[in-house]
DNA sequence: GATGAATGAGACTTCATTCAT
DNA sequence: TATGAATGAAGTCTCATTCAT
């Protein structure tokens, strides 16, 4: 692994465990085994490092979301697959999940996030848009619908990662069904 | 306002604006116009200050949730009222909303939060529990249902506070209906 | 001596010995026996510390310049006394001399220096102005005349402090006479 | 321009603009467009780079000083020409002027400077020495006389470069005359 | 109750320099 | 000759906290 990747990986581990606030550059240095100067050779500053990491993870998630989607599938079928894709990405990458959630709520760089999201989530946005137009989804503001669904996935994923509930096929199906019921026209 | 309240109020303002991470004691001192020693006279340390604030806000929210609930109301009617209560508390107190969300995601003091939540939300928990027993709500894990609903309210509140969508009676009703559809047995 | 004065005194000693460039805050901390935080309690930052010191020394020099000046004295007599006053201040306070010279050439804060100088040197400026008006001094730009004289004093003071020449009453008189000959109308 | 010259030129620009103190190797790298290793290929270290530059400039100035001097000229005539030579070098090369002044006042490498000066300024030293011996110049310490004159030139040059006064033939003549009056026997 | 001077560990970052390519 | 990734000591400054008044 290149030094640059070592730094990014270590930062992910630390921020997901300790949070933004408690992840000092000093800690990254110690854990990654890289010299302080090396960090600043690859990244302008701490913020740039975090931003880079965020951006890469967002892209990864964006790709994960649409994996195995077949245009022939029915709308509802796609919904279930997308939901599972996001969910799987979250529980298979709990550190990335923590990081993305943490950063999403963090009060800085909000504007840029929006712009990036827009591009990585374009297919998802198109999908929801078509659902509204086809009269399958409730005619609520597009991004509200999307945020509701993302929120639902995160709620389940968080509880499983935190071991507050146990994962089971039936629970997953029910959770998706619940989410579907909240966005579809009944 | 007492010095103690000045400190708490200023902390709320700063944390909601800058986040946890960027709210230093030094900033609280400067903005509140209180001497550093005074803070440590009223609070054991910074953590105690934040915890106190969090606890007070959580209590406030706990009370807001059940306001105007009449035991004679139908289950669904109560659901709509509770939803509106939480929602109103959030958009009428955007700083408190920000603070609570921030703190909820923050990786420290998680254990104690749970205990406190448990006590302030007892009526809410009982309400959801009865809904499951009565066969009105889906038989999903109790806290999962509660978290889903809280997540739904927060999603709408955040978007309105961030001015990503505009509040309207119809939107609110639809949002609650959507939330209801996701937890009730269809 | 107050902590604040300890810091200023130590800074003077270090800057005059090592120069601007080599005087780190860490060195000031070590030599003054004060904690790093204390410096930043009294001064906004390193620059503010240096500026404060500069301003105080400039004021001191401004006062020294006009000491023992009697308005009854002849113009030339005053010139000799002023020259000696500056010179004495320099060789009796070699560290202050070094510091002032160093800082005068330093490329930052130049604008503010000018403003400060203007106020501390008002009597000196008035004196030279009257000399020109009375036809005693060459009609060269006012500040050029002043700078020439200051430069002459500094040249002698520096060589004596550096022990490149030895001070002697006769040398001093000759040096002042030389300086006088360069500004007076011959 | 060779890489070596690019480095020297950039260093000159940076030091004259920012001063010694603020001119980092990193800045030189960025501005010159040269790789860090390249600097250390051509110069032993930063000090060697600065010293080399200083030495080259000192030599240049040394040559400029005696340009167009004709041994047949009268002593005073030579004085005026030398003065103009130094002055012209300064205002035509303001960055070199700044650099040389900065370095002269800098507290490091002082010893070697003296040695170098000695060799480049030999003709100038001889000139002043003969002036004293011939009874034209005041019998003041040789280097004091030289420093006074250099100081006078620098005073005028600095004020013109800083745009505190405007250059004019008459002013220049008067300034040189003033300088001459301060060193010649009256 | 309230003040603010003082602390020193630790924060982020820049520095001059090296070395494998 | 020239490159630029890598280094780690040292830089400035902020942090939460204490304590005499």
CSV table of N, CA, C and O in Angstrom, one decimal, chain C residues 141 143-145 147, chain D residues 154-166:
chain,number,residue,atom,x,y,z
C,141,UNK,N,14.7,67.5,1.2
C,141,UNK,CA,13.5,66.9,1.8
C,141,UNK,C,13.7,66.7,3.3
C,141,UNK,O,14.7,66.0,3.7
C,143,UNK,N,12.5,64.7,5.6
C,143,UNK,CA,12.8,63.3,6.1
C,143,UNK,C,14.1,62.8,5.6
C,143,UNK,O,14.7,61.9,6.3
C,144,UNK,N,14.6,63.3,4.5
C,144,UNK,CA,15.9,62.9,4.0
C,144,UNK,C,17.0,63.4,5.0
C,144,UNK,O,17.8,62.6,5.4
C,145,UNK,N,16.8,64.6,5.4
C,145,UNK,CA,17.8,65.2,6.3
C,145,UNK,C,17.8,64.4,7.6
C,145,UNK,O,18.9,64.0,8.1
C,147,UNK,N,16.8,61.3,8.2
C,147,UNK,CA,17.3,60.0,8.0
C,147,UNK,C,18.9,60.0,7.8
C,147,UNK,O,19.5,59.1,8.3
D,154,UNK,N,22.7,54.8,0.8
D,154,UNK,CA,21.6,53.9,1.1
D,154,UNK,C,20.4,54.7,1.5
D,154,UNK,O,19.2,54.3,1.2
D,155,UNK,N,20.6,55.7,2.3
D,155,UNK,CA,19.5,56.5,2.8
D,155,UNK,C,18.7,57.1,1.6
D,155,UNK,O,17.5,57.0,1.6
D,156,UNK,N,19.4,57.7,0.7
D,156,UNK,CA,18.7,58.3,-0.5
D,156,UNK,C,18.1,57.2,-1.3
D,156,UNK,O,16.9,57.3,-1.7
D,157,UNK,N,18.8,56.1,-1.6
D,157,UNK,CA,18.3,55.1,-2.4
D,157,UNK,C,17.0,54.5,-1.8
D,157,UNK,O,16.0,54.3,-2.5
D,158,UNK,N,17.1,54.2,-0.6
D,158,UNK,CA,15.9,53.6,0.1
D,158,UNK,C,14.7,54.5,0.0
D,158,UNK,O,13.6,54.0,-0.4
D,159,UNK,N,14.9,55.8,0.2
D,159,UNK,CA,13.7,56.7,0.2
D,159,UNK,C,13.1,56.8,-1.2
D,159,UNK,O,11.9,56.9,-1.4
D,160,UNK,N,14.0,56.7,-2.2
D,160,UNK,CA,13.5,56.8,-3.6
D,160,UNK,C,12.8,55.5,-4.0
D,160,UNK,O,11.7,55.5,-4.5
D,161,UNK,N,13.4,54.4,-3.6
D,161,UNK,CA,12.8,53.1,-3.9
D,161,UNK,C,11.4,52.9,-3.2
D,161,UNK,O,10.5,52.4,-3.7
D,162,UNK,N,11.4,53.4,-1.9
D,162,UNK,CA,10.2,53.4,-1.2
D,162,UNK,C,9.2,54.5,-1.6
D,162,UNK,O,8.1,54.6,-1.0
D,163,UNK,N,9.6,55.2,-2.5
D,163,UNK,CA,8.8,56.3,-3.1
D,163,UNK,C,8.4,57.4,-2.0
D,163,UNK,O,7.3,58.0,-2.1
D,164,UNK,N,9.3,57.6,-1.1
D,164,UNK,CA,9.1,58.6,-0.1
D,164,UNK,C,9.5,60.0,-0.6
D,164,UNK,O,9.1,61.0,-0.2
D,165,UNK,N,10.5,59.9,-1.6
D,165,UNK,CA,10.8,61.2,-2.3
D,165,UNK,C,11.0,60.8,-3.7
D,165,UNK,O,11.2,59.6,-4.1
D,166,UNK,N,11.0,61.9,-4.6
D,166,UNK,CA,11.2,61.6,-6.0
D,166,UNK,C,12.6,62.0,-6.4
D,166,UNK,O,13.2,63.0,-6.0
